[in-house]
Short mmCIF file of C-alpha atoms in Angstrom, two decimals:
data_model
loop_
_atom_site.label_atom_id
_atom_site.label_comp_id
_atom_site.label_asym_id
_atom_site.label_seq_id
_atom_site.Cartn_x
_atom_site.Cartn_y
_atom_site.Cartn_z
CA MET A 28 47.05 153.25 71.39
CA ALA A 29 50.52 152.88 70.13
CA THR A 30 52.31 149.59 69.64
CA HIS A 31 54.92 148.75 72.32
CA LEU A 32 58.09 147.13 71.12
CA THR A 33 61.06 146.60 73.27
CA GLU A 34 64.58 148.03 72.04
CA GLN A 35 65.73 144.49 71.83
CA ALA A 36 62.76 143.47 69.77
CA TYR A 37 63.41 146.24 67.24
CA SER A 38 66.98 144.95 66.90
CA LEU A 39 65.59 141.38 66.54
CA LEU A 40 63.11 142.35 63.74
CA GLY A 41 65.75 144.59 61.93
CA LYS A 42 69.41 144.04 61.97
CA PHE A 43 69.55 140.69 63.66
CA HIS A 44 66.41 139.26 62.30
CA GLY A 45 66.82 135.86 60.66
CA LYS A 46 70.30 135.23 62.00
CA GLY A 47 69.16 133.68 65.27
CA LYS A 48 71.63 135.33 67.62
CA MET A 49 69.30 137.98 69.08
CA VAL A 50 66.44 135.47 69.16
CA ASP A 51 68.45 133.08 71.30
CA ARG A 52 69.58 135.87 73.50
CA LEU A 53 66.17 137.22 74.21
CA ALA A 54 64.59 133.78 74.53
CA ASN A 55 66.98 132.98 77.43
CA SER A 56 66.75 136.45 79.11
CA GLU A 57 65.05 137.02 82.39
CA ALA A 58 63.39 140.18 81.03
CA ASN A 59 61.66 138.18 78.16
CA ASN A 60 60.56 135.53 80.51
CA LYS A 61 59.22 138.16 82.95
CA ARG A 62 57.29 139.97 80.08
CA ILE A 63 55.64 136.69 79.00
CA GLY A 64 54.68 135.83 82.60
CA VAL A 65 52.93 139.19 82.76
CA VAL A 66 50.94 138.42 79.63
CA GLU A 67 49.97 134.98 81.08
CA GLY A 68 48.87 136.63 84.20
CA CYS A 69 46.69 139.10 82.41
CA PHE A 70 44.85 136.19 80.83
CA GLY A 71 44.55 134.30 84.01
CA THR A 72 43.72 130.63 84.43
CA ALA A 73 41.31 130.64 81.40
CA GLY A 74 44.28 131.38 79.14
CA GLN A 75 46.83 128.90 77.75
CA PRO A 76 50.43 128.85 78.91
CA LEU A 77 52.72 130.91 76.61
CA ALA A 78 56.12 130.47 78.14
CA ILE A 79 58.04 127.76 76.15
CA PRO A 80 61.70 127.43 75.25
CA GLY A 81 62.75 129.67 72.40
CA ARG A 82 59.63 131.82 72.43
CA VAL A 83 60.18 135.61 72.41
CA LEU A 84 57.57 138.46 73.02
CA ILE A 85 58.19 140.95 70.30
CA GLY A 86 55.68 143.53 71.04
CA GLU A 87 52.05 144.34 71.82
CA GLY A 88 49.39 146.91 71.23
CA VAL A 89 45.70 147.62 70.80
CA LEU A 90 44.24 147.15 67.26
CA THR A 91 40.65 147.60 66.15
CA LYS A 92 39.33 144.30 64.96
CA LEU A 93 36.44 144.29 62.49
CA CYS A 94 33.98 141.94 64.05
CA ARG A 95 30.70 140.53 62.83
CA LYS A 96 28.60 143.28 64.55
CA LYS A 97 31.01 146.13 64.74
CA PRO A 98 34.65 147.23 65.03
CA LYS A 99 36.00 146.38 68.56
CA ALA A 100 39.29 147.12 70.38
CA ARG A 101 41.47 144.07 71.01
CA GLN A 102 44.74 143.64 72.67
CA PHE A 103 47.35 141.86 70.48
CA PHE A 104 50.69 140.27 71.40
CA LEU A 105 53.27 139.37 68.66
CA PHE A 106 55.61 136.52 69.59
CA ASN A 107 58.31 135.12 67.32
CA ASP A 108 56.13 132.08 66.45
CA ILE A 109 52.54 133.05 67.41
CA LEU A 110 50.15 135.87 67.45
CA VAL A 111 47.82 136.15 70.58
CA TYR A 112 44.88 138.41 71.08
CA GLY A 113 41.99 138.87 73.37
CA ASN A 114 39.28 140.97 74.77
CA ILE A 115 40.21 143.97 77.00
CA VAL A 116 38.65 143.70 80.36
CA ILE A 117 41.01 146.07 82.25
CA GLN A 118 43.76 147.68 80.16
CA LYS A 119 47.20 146.19 80.84
CA LYS A 120 45.74 144.14 83.73
CA LYS A 121 43.05 141.68 82.59
CA TYR A 122 42.12 140.06 79.21
CA ASN A 123 39.74 137.28 78.28
CA LYS A 124 38.82 135.12 75.29
CA GLN A 125 42.42 134.32 74.38
CA HIS A 126 43.12 133.43 70.83
CA ILE A 127 46.40 131.91 69.73
CA ILE A 128 47.43 131.99 66.02
CA PRO A 129 50.50 130.04 64.83
CA LEU A 130 52.45 132.47 62.65
CA GLU A 131 53.45 129.65 60.22
CA SER A 132 49.92 129.58 58.83
CA VAL A 133 49.51 133.31 58.66
CA THR A 134 49.33 135.48 55.40
CA ILE A 135 48.80 139.16 55.53
CA ASP A 136 47.33 141.48 52.96
CA THR A 137 46.80 145.24 53.11
CA VAL A 138 43.25 146.73 53.14
CA ALA A 139 42.52 149.96 51.32
CA ASP A 140 41.32 152.84 53.54
CA GLU A 141 37.51 153.41 53.38
CA GLY A 142 35.70 156.05 55.50
CA ASP A 143 36.56 155.80 59.15
CA LEU A 144 38.27 152.48 58.64
CA ARG A 145 41.89 153.23 57.96
CA ASN A 146 45.32 151.68 58.37
CA GLY A 147 44.06 148.16 57.96
CA TRP A 148 45.23 144.77 56.87
CA LEU A 149 43.99 141.23 56.74
CA ILE A 150 45.30 138.43 58.80
CA LYS A 151 44.51 135.20 57.09
CA THR A 152 44.84 131.52 58.19
CA PRO A 153 43.21 128.29 57.13
CA THR A 154 41.10 128.36 60.27
CA LYS A 155 40.21 132.01 60.81
CA SER A 156 40.52 135.18 58.85
CA PHE A 157 39.76 138.76 59.78
CA ALA A 158 40.72 142.47 59.36
CA VAL A 159 42.46 144.71 61.90
CA TYR A 160 43.21 148.44 61.95
CA ALA A 161 45.91 150.41 63.54
CA ALA A 162 45.67 154.00 64.86
CA THR A 163 48.26 155.30 62.39
CA ALA A 164 49.89 154.44 59.08
CA THR A 165 53.17 154.10 60.85
CA GLU A 166 51.77 151.51 63.36
CA LYS A 167 50.23 149.59 60.47
CA SER A 168 53.65 149.47 58.71
CA GLU A 169 55.42 148.34 61.75
CA TRP A 170 52.92 145.56 62.51
CA MET A 171 52.82 144.25 58.92
CA SER A 172 56.60 144.44 58.70
CA HIS A 173 57.19 142.56 61.95
CA ILE A 174 54.69 139.84 61.42
CA GLY A 175 55.95 139.34 57.84
CA LYS A 176 59.44 138.99 58.99
CA CYS A 177 58.53 136.53 61.78
CA VAL A 178 56.50 134.40 59.25
CA THR A 179 59.38 134.46 56.69
CA ASP A 180 61.88 133.43 59.46
CA LEU A 181 59.67 130.53 60.66
CA LEU A 182 59.03 129.21 57.19
CA SER A 183 62.77 129.48 56.36
CA LYS A 184 63.69 127.50 59.46
CA SER A 185 61.07 124.78 59.07
CA GLY A 186 61.36 124.50 55.24
CA LYS A 187 57.65 124.69 54.91
CA ALA A 188 55.83 126.45 52.15
CA PRO A 189 53.37 129.31 52.92
CA SER A 190 49.86 128.29 53.45
CA GLY A 191 47.78 128.28 50.19
CA GLU A 192 44.45 128.04 51.82
CA HIS A 193 42.63 130.54 53.93
CA ALA A 194 39.32 130.73 55.67
CA ALA A 195 36.91 133.29 54.20
CA VAL A 196 36.73 136.73 55.89
CA TRP A 197 33.10 137.42 56.88
CA VAL A 198 31.17 140.32 55.45
CA PRO A 199 29.86 142.37 58.48
CA ASP A 200 26.23 141.97 59.21
CA SER A 201 25.77 145.76 58.67
CA GLU A 202 26.87 145.54 55.06
CA ALA A 203 24.01 143.30 53.99
CA THR A 204 20.29 144.25 54.36
CA ILE A 205 19.27 141.42 51.95
CA CYS A 206 20.69 137.97 51.20
CA MET A 207 23.81 138.19 49.09
CA ARG A 208 22.89 134.98 47.22
CA CYS A 209 19.12 135.13 46.25
CA LEU A 210 19.12 138.95 46.53
CA LYS A 211 15.53 138.64 47.59
CA VAL A 212 15.02 137.95 51.31
CA LYS A 213 15.31 141.00 53.55
CA PHE A 214 16.80 140.49 56.88
CA THR A 215 14.55 141.16 59.92
CA PRO A 216 14.52 139.95 63.50
CA VAL A 217 12.58 136.90 62.17
CA SER A 218 14.56 136.44 58.94
CA ARG A 219 18.04 136.19 60.46
CA ARG A 220 21.38 136.69 58.97
CA HIS A 221 23.85 133.67 58.50
CA HIS A 222 27.35 133.50 57.18
CA CYS A 223 28.65 130.93 54.71
CA ARG A 224 31.83 129.39 56.15
CA LYS A 225 33.29 129.11 52.56
CA CYS A 226 32.77 132.42 50.98
CA GLY A 227 31.93 134.60 53.92
CA PHE A 228 28.75 136.10 52.40
CA VAL A 229 25.80 137.11 54.52
CA VAL A 230 22.88 134.81 53.47
CA CYS A 231 19.42 133.86 54.44
CA GLY A 232 18.39 130.63 56.06
CA PRO A 233 16.99 128.95 52.83
CA CYS A 234 20.15 129.85 50.92
CA SER A 235 22.30 128.26 53.64
CA ASP A 236 20.42 125.24 54.92
CA LYS A 237 23.20 122.77 54.04
CA LYS A 238 26.45 121.92 55.72
CA PHE A 239 29.79 120.64 54.44
CA LEU A 240 32.93 119.51 56.20
CA LEU A 241 35.72 121.99 55.87
CA PRO A 242 38.55 120.21 57.83
CA SER A 243 40.76 123.25 58.11
CA GLN A 244 37.93 125.09 60.14
CA SER A 245 36.05 122.42 62.04
CA SER A 246 35.99 118.71 62.69
CA LYS A 247 32.15 118.91 62.04
CA PRO A 248 30.25 119.99 58.93
CA VAL A 249 29.63 123.76 58.98
CA ARG A 250 27.08 126.03 57.34
CA VAL A 251 27.65 126.92 53.75
CA CYS A 252 25.54 128.61 51.14
CA GLU A 253 23.90 126.82 48.22
CA PHE A 254 26.36 128.11 45.67
CA CYS A 255 29.34 126.96 47.71
CA TYR A 256 27.76 123.63 48.60
CA GLU A 257 27.33 122.87 44.91
CA GLN A 258 30.93 123.74 44.18
CA LEU A 259 32.17 121.72 47.08
CA SER A 260 30.08 118.77 46.11
CA LEU A 261 31.46 118.85 42.63
CA GLY A 262 35.04 118.92 44.11
CA THR A 263 36.04 122.21 42.81
CA GLY A 264 35.74 124.40 45.84
CA LEU A 265 36.89 127.36 43.73
CA HIS A 266 35.52 130.82 44.52
CA THR A 267 37.74 133.08 42.59
CA GLY A 268 35.88 135.60 40.70
CA ARG A 269 32.60 134.73 42.31
CA PRO A 270 29.90 137.32 41.81
CA ASP A 271 29.69 140.11 44.48
CA PRO A 272 26.25 141.62 44.22
CA TYR A 273 27.39 144.78 46.13
CA GLY A 274 30.30 145.34 43.84
CA ARG A 275 32.74 145.83 46.73
CA SER A 276 36.51 145.54 46.66
CA PRO A 277 37.34 142.15 48.24
CA GLY A 278 39.79 143.85 50.59
CA ASN A 279 37.14 146.05 52.30
CA ASN A 280 34.15 145.34 54.59
CA VAL A 281 35.50 142.15 55.90
CA SER A 282 34.95 140.84 59.46
CA ASP A 283 35.14 137.95 61.86
CA ASP A 284 32.60 136.35 63.98
CA ASP A 285 34.69 137.19 67.19
CA ASP A 286 32.82 134.71 69.33
CA GLU A 287 29.57 136.61 69.14
CA ASP A 288 26.67 134.88 70.90
CA ASP A 289 25.24 133.74 67.58
CA SER A 290 28.47 133.13 65.90
CA SER A 291 27.50 129.65 65.03
CA ASP A 292 25.30 131.06 62.37
#
């Protein structure tokens, strides 16, 4: 589905972006308030309120989100300060499982095309990172450009530096038939897959039987693999250049738990 951006939003993200004039004009407009109200209504009482002074709805569209089990369609809404997405229950009428991502913490990187997965990019934050795919190269370019401009504008206004820490993007379950650490345990209904919260690898139970506190992700200790636990315990926490037994490009085959029933693993 094509991304929907209003004419005013195109102006905001192009000629007028960064100057504040169009932002203020749209933020105080009845049309903008009405559009935000419609989005709130689609999420219902389970969603968080979205209407606050100064917030502008830039655009919306359906993107394919690479989840832990398989790619899934998700409805995304780009505001000038946050990115919101949710599950599609009834298109344009009802969404659930609302997620809100502050744009100040967002970094985006392109993902190379691979097979049927095309026109993708990574959305990375300290708390959650995942890959999404647009229907066309043009939509991908527009989404990345608009998100990037919003992030740049926010950081410029706040004087903050871009986030230097990002949560690992999970390798999808389907990409690992054996543990990516020990390379021995074969996954079965009994030997379940687990994900290390630090590196995102798919690992077996014995290779991920420890937990470590990662404050950016959770207030409680989370599951990590043996390799990451040792690095974190030593105080390094560095994973650049870590071995990838499948020899994949780090930009491909990356997913997110997406609130699966067993996402705690």
